[in-house]
Short mmCIF file of C-alpha atoms and ligand atoms in Angstrom, two decimals:
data_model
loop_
_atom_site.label_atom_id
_atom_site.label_comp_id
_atom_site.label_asym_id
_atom_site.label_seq_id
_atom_site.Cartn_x
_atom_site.Cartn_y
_atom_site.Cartn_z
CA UNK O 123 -92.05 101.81 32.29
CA UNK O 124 -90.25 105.25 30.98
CA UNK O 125 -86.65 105.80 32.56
CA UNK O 126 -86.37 109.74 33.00
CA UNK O 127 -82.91 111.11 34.31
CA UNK O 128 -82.92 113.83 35.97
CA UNK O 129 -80.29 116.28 37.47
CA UNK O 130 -79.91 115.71 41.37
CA UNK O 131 -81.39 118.54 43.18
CA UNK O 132 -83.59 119.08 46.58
CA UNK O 133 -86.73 118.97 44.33
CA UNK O 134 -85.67 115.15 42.59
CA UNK O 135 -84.44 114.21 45.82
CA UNK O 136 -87.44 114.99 47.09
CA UNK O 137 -89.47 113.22 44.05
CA UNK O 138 -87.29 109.98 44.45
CA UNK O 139 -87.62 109.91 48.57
CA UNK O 140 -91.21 109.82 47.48
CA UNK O 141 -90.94 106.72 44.95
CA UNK O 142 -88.78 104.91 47.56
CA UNK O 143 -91.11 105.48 50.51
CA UNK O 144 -94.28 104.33 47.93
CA UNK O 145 -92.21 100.81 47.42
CA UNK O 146 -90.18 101.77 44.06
CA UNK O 147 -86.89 101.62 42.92
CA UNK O 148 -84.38 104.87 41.94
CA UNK O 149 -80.91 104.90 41.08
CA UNK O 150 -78.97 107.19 42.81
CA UNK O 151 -75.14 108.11 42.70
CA UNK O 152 -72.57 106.80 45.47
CA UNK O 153 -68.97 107.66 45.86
CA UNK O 154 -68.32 104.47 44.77
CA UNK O 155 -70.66 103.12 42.24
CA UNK O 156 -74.62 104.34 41.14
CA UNK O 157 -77.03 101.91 42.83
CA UNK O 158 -80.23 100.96 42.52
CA UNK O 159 -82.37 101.37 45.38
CA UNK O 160 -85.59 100.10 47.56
CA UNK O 161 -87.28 100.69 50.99
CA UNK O 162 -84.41 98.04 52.54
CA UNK O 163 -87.27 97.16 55.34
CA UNK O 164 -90.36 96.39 52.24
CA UNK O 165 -89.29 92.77 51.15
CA UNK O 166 -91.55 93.81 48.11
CA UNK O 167 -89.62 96.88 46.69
CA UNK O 168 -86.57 94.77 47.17
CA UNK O 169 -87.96 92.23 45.18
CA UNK O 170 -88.12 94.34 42.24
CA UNK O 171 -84.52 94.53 42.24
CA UNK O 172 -83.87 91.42 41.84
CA UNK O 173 -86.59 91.19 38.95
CA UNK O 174 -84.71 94.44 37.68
CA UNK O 175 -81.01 93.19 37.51
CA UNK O 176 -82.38 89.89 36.36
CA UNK O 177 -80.20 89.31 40.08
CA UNK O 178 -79.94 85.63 41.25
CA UNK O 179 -81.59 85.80 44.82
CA UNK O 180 -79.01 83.98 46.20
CA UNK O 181 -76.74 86.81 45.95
CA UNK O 182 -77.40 89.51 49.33
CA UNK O 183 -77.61 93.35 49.39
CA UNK O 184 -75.83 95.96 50.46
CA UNK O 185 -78.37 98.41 53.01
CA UNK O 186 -77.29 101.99 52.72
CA UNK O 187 -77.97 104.11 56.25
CA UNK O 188 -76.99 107.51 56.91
CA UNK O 189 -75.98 107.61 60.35
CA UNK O 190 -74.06 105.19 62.97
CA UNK O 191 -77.49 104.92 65.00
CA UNK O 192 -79.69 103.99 62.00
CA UNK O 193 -76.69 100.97 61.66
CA UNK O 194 -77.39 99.86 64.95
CA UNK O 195 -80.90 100.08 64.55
CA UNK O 196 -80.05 96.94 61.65
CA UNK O 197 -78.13 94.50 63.58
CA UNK O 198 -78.49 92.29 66.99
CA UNK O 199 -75.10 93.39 67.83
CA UNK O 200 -72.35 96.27 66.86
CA UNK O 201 -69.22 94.92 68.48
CA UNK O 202 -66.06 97.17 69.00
CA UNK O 203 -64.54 96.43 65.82
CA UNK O 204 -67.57 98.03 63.56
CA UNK O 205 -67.89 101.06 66.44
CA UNK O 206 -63.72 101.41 65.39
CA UNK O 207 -64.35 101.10 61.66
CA UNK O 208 -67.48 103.37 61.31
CA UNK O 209 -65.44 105.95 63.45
CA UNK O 210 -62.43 105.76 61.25
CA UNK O 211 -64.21 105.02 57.49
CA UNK O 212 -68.13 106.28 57.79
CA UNK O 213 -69.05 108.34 55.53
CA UNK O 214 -67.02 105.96 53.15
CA UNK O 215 -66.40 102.80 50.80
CA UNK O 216 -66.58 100.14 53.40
CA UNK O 217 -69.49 97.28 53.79
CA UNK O 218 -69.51 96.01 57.02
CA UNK O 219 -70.93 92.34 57.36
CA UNK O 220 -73.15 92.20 60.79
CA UNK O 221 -75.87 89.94 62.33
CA UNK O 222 -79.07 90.95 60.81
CA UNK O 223 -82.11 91.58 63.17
CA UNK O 224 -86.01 90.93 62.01
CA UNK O 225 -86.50 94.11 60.38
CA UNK O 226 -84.14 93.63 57.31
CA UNK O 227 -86.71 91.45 55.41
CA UNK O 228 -84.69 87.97 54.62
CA UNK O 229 -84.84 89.00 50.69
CA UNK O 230 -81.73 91.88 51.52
CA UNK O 231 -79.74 88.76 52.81
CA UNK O 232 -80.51 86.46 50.78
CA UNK O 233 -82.02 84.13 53.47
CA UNK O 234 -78.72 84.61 55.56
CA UNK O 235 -77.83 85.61 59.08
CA UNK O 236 -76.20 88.77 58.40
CA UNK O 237 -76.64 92.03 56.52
CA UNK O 238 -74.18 94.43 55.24
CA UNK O 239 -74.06 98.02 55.54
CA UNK O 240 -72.27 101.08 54.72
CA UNK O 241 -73.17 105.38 55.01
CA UNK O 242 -72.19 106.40 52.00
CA UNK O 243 -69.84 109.33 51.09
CA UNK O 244 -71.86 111.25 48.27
CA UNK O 245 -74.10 113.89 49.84
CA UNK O 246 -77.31 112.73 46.93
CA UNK O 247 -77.13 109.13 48.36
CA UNK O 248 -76.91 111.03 51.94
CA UNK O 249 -79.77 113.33 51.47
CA UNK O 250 -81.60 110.68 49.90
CA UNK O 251 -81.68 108.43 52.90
CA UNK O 252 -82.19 110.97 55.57
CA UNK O 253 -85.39 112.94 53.23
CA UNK O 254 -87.36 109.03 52.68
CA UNK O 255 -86.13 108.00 56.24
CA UNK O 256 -85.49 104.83 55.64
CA UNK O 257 -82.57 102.39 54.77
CA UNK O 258 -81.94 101.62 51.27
CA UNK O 259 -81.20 98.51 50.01
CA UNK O 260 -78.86 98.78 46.89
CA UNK O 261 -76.68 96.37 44.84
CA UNK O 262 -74.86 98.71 41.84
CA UNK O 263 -77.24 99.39 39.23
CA UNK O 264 -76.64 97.78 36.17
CA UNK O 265 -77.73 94.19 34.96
CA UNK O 266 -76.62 91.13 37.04
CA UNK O 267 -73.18 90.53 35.54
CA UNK O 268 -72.25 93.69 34.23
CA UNK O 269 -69.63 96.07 34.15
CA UNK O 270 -71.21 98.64 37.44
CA UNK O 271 -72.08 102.38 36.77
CA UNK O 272 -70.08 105.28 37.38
CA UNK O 273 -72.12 107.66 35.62
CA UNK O 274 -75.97 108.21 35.05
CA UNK O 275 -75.77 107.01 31.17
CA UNK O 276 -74.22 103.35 32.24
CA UNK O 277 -77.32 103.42 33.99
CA UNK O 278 -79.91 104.56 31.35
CA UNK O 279 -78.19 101.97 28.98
CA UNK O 280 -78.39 98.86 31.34
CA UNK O 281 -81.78 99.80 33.19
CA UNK O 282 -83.57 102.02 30.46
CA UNK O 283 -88.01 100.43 30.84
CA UNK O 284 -86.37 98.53 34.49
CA UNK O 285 -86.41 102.22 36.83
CA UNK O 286 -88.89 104.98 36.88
CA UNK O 287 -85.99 107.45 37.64
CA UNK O 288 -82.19 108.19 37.10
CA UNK O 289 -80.63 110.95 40.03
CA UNK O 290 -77.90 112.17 38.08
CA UNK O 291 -74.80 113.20 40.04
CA UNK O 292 -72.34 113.24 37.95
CA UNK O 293 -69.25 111.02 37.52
CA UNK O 294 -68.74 108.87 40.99
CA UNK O 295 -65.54 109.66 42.60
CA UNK O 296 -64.06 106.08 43.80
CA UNK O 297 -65.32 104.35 40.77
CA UNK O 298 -65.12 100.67 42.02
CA UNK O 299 -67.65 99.12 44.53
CA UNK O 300 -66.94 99.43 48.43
CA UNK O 301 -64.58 96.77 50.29
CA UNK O 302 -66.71 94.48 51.67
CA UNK O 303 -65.81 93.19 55.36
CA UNK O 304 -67.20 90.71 57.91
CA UNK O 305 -67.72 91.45 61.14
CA UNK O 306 -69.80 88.81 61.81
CA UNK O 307 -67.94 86.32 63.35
CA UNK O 308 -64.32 86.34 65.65
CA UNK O 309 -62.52 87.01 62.46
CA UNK O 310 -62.11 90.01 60.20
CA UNK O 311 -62.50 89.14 56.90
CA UNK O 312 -62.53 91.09 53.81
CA UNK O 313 -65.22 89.24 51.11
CA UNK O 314 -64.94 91.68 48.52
CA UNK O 315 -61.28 94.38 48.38
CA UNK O 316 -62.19 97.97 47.69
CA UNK O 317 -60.38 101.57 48.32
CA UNK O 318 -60.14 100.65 52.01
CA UNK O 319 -57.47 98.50 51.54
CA UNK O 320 -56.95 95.68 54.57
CA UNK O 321 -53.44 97.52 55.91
CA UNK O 322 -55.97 101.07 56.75
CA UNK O 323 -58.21 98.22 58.40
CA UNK O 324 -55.90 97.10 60.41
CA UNK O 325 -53.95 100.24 61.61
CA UNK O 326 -57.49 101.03 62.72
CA UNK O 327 -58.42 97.91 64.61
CA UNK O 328 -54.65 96.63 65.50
CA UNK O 329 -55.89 92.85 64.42
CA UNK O 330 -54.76 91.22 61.67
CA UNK O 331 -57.36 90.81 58.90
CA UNK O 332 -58.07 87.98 56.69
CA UNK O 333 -58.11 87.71 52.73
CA UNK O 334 -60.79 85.90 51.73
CA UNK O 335 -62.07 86.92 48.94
CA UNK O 336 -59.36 84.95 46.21
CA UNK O 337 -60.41 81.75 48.04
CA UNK O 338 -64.00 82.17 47.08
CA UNK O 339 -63.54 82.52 43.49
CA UNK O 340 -62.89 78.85 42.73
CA UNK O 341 -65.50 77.59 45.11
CA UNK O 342 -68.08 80.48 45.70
CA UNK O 343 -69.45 79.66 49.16
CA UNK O 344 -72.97 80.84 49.21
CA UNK O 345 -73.32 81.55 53.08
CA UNK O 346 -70.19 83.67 52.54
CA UNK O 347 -70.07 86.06 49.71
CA UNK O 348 -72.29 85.08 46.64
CA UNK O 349 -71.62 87.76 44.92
CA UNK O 350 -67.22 86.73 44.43
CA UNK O 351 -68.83 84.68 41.23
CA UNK O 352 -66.23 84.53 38.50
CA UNK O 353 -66.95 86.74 35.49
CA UNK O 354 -68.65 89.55 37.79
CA UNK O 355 -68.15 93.12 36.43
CA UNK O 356 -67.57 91.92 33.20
CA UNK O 357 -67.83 94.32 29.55
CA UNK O 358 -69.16 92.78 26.12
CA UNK O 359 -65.69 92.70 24.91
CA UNK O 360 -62.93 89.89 25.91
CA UNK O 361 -60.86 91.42 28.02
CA UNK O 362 -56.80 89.76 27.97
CA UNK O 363 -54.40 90.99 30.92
CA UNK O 364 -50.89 91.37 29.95
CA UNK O 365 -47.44 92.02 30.95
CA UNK O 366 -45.88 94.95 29.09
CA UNK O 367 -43.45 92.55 27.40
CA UNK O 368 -46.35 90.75 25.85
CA UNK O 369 -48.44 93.75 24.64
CA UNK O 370 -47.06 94.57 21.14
CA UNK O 371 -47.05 90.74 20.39
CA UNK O 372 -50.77 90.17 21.45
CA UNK O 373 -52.23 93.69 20.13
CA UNK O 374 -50.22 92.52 16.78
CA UNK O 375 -51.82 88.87 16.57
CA UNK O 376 -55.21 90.17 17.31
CA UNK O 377 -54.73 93.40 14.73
CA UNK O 378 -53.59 90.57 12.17
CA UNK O 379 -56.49 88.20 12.43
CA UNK O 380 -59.14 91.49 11.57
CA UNK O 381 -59.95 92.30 15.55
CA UNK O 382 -60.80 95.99 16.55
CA UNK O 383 -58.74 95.91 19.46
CA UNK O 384 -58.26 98.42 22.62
CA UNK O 385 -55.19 99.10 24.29
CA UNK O 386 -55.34 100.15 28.18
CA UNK O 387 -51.59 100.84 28.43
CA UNK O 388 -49.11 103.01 31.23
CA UNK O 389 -47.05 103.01 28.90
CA UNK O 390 -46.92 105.33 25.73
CA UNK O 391 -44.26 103.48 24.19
CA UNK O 392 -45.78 100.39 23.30
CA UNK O 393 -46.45 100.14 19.39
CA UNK O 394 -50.48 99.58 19.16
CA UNK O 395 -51.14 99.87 15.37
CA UNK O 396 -54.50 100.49 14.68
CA UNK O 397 -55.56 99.35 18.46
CA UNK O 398 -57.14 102.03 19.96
CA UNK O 399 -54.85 103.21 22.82
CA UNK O 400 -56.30 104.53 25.99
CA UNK O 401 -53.90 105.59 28.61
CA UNK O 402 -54.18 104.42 32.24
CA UNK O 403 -53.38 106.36 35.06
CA UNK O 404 -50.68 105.16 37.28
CA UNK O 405 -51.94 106.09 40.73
CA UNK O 406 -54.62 103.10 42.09
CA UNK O 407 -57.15 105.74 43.16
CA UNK O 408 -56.97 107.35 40.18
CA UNK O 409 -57.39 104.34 37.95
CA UNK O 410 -59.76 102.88 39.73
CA UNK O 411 -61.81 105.76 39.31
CA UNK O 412 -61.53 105.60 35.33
CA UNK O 413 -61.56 102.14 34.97
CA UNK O 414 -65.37 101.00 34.64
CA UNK O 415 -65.72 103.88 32.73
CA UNK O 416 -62.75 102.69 29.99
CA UNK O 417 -64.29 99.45 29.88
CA UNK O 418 -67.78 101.54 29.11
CA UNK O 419 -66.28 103.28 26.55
CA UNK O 420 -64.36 100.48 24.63
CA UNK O 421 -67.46 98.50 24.42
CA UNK O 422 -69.49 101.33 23.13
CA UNK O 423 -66.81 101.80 20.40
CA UNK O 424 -67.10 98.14 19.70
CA UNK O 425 -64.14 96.90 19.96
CA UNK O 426 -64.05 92.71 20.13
CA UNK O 427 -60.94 92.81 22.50
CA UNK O 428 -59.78 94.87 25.28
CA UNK O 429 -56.21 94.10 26.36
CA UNK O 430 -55.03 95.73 29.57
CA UNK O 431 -51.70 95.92 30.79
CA UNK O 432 -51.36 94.39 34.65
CA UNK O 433 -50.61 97.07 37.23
CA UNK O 434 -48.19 96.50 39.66
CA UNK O 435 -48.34 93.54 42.14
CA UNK O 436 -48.41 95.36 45.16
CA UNK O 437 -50.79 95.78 47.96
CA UNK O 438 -52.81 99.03 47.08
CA UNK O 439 -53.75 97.37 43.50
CA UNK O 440 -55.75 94.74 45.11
CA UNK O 441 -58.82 96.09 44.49
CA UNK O 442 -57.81 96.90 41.02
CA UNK O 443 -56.55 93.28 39.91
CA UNK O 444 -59.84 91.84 41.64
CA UNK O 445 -61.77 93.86 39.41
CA UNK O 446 -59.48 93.44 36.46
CA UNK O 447 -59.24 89.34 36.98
CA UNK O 448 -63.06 89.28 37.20
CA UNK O 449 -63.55 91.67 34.14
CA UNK O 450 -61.10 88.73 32.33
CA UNK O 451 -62.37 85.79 33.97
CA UNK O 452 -63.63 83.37 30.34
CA UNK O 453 -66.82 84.05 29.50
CA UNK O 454 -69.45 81.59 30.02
O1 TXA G 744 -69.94 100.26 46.55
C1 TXA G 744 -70.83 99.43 46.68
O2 TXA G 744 -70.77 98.54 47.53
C2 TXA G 744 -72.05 99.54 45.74
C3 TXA G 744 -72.79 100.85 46.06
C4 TXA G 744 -74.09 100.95 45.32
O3 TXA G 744 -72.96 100.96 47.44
N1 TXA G 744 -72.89 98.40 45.90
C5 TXA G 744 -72.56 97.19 45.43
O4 TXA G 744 -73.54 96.24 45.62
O5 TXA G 744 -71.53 96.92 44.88
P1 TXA G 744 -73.52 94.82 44.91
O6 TXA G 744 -74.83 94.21 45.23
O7 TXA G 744 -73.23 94.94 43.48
O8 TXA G 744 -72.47 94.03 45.72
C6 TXA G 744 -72.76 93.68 47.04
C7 TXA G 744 -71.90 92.52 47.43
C8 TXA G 744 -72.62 91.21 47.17
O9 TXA G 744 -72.35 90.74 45.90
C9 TXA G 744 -72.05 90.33 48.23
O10 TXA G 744 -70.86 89.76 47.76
C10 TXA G 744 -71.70 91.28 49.36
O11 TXA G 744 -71.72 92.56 48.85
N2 TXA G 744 -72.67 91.16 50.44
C11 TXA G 744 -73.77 91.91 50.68
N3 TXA G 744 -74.42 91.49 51.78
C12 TXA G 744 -73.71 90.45 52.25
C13 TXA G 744 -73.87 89.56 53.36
N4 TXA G 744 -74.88 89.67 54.22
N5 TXA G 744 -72.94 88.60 53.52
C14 TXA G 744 -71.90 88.48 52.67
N6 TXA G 744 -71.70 89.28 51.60
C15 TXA G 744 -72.58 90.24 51.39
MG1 MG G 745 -72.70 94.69 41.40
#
């Protein structure tokens, strides 16, 4: 199979509303992350994937709707809580974890109860859904294990022969996959921390909300969240997370045993050598949306290790040291 990219526009819309609604799979920008998509109610275009990601089928999919009523249409029930968060977050970066009814094919959920859903924010992945008129299932569109695309070309290099065709929308906005939350039993639980941040969900459903996605990394629970593996999002490089005390030290030892080394710093004033320095911004939204695309970049100058220095430890860089820890987590 050829991979063509091509420009977003009514006309490639159009063309990959078409593919979808014949049973293929197009990659199409999201606020968040590109993704790669199927007809969520064919179980055989979702098959393909799996097959495409080289995906364990274990691991469920997110269904992308464009509307609150095309939710509904998913689930056996949409209790208060998701009415609340769809009000407050819809068009936006939050999954919400619901009981599934019989026309999400058991493929999207791997097997399971429950499906997730979000309406995206990016107005390709909304005109997309509302011109094939149909849910899309879409996990982010790279290779299972992967660092996750924020920009057409991430997809082209992980996909190229494995989709037909590439929307191009430029640069994705959020630049780390959606907070994942389940709704699905009394508890609000986040699975997977994302831009929505668990304080914004509960100011808007005044209930506490459990973490639970740290607990699942030692003991990935498949019912739960198969997708909190370790070593998720990963780049080709090693990637080493550091205090700023410790950078000069490590960059040093790793410069001195012949390493080309990258340097993801806040901080100008750390002496890198040789290491080539890439400066973070020091805002979580804003780092969040450069960070996939760093780690891009430092593999494709091939450098053997990455070293990043840790952000703060405070609550709006959750989503940042999940995706950071993961990126690290030893490679297997
Ligand atoms: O921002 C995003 O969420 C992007 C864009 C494309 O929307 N999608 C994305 O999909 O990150 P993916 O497949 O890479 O991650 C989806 C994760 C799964 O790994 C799993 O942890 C969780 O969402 N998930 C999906 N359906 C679930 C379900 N029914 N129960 C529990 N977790 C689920
Ligand atoms: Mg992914």
């Amino acid at each position: 199979m050829k991979t063509r990219t091509a420009a977003a526009n009514e006309d490639t819309i159009a063309e990959a509303a078409g593919l979808l609604r014949a049973g293929e799979l197009v990659a199409f920008p999201t606020e968040t992350v590109y993704g790669l998509g199927a007809n969520a109610l064919n179980a055989a275009a979702v098959q393909k994937i799996y097959e495409a990601k080289g995906r364990p089928s274990n691991n469920p999919t997110i269904v992308h709707v464009s509307t609150v009523e095309m939710a509904r249409k998913l689930v056996t029930h949409w209790p208060e809580s998701a009415a609340k968060l769809a009000a407050s977050f819809w068009p936006g970066p939050l999954t919400l974890i619901l009981p599934r009814n019989k026309l999400i094919p058991g493929i999207v959920t791997a097997g399971g109860a429950t499906v997730g859903i979000r309406v995206p924010a990016h107005p390709v992945a909304l005109t997309l859904i509302r011109v094939a008129d149909v849910p899309i299932a879409a996990p982010s569109a790279n290779k299972s294990g992967e660092v996750s695309p924020t920009r057409a070309e991430h997809v082209a290099q992980s996909l190229a022969g494995r989709v037909s065709l590439i929307l191009d929308g430029g640069p994705t906005d959020v630049g780390i996959e959606s907070t994942v939350l389940d709704l699905s039993d009394g508890q609000p639980g986040i699975l997977r921390p994302g831009a929505i941040t668990s304080q914004q969900i509960e100011a808007a459903l005044g209930v506490p909300v459990e973490e639970r996605a740290s607990t699942l990394q030692s003991s990935p629970d498949p019912q739960r969240s198969p997708g909190q593996l370790e070593r998720h999002y990963a780049p080709r490089a090693q990637l080493l997370l550091v205090s700023v005390d410790e950078a000069e030290a490590t960059i040093a030892n790793l410069l001195a045993k012949g390493k080309p080394v990258g340097w993801m710093s806040f901080n100008s004033t750390v002496a890198a050598g040789s290491a080539k320095v890439i400066r973070m911004p020091t805002d979580p939204p804003s780092y969040g949306k450069v960070l996939y695309d760093t780690l891009h970049k430092l593999d494709t100058a091939s450098v053997d290790v990455i070293v990043a220095e840790l952000p703060p430890q405070t609550a709006e860089w959750t989503a940042i040291h999940d995706r950071l820890r993961r990126a690290s987590a030893k490679k297997i």
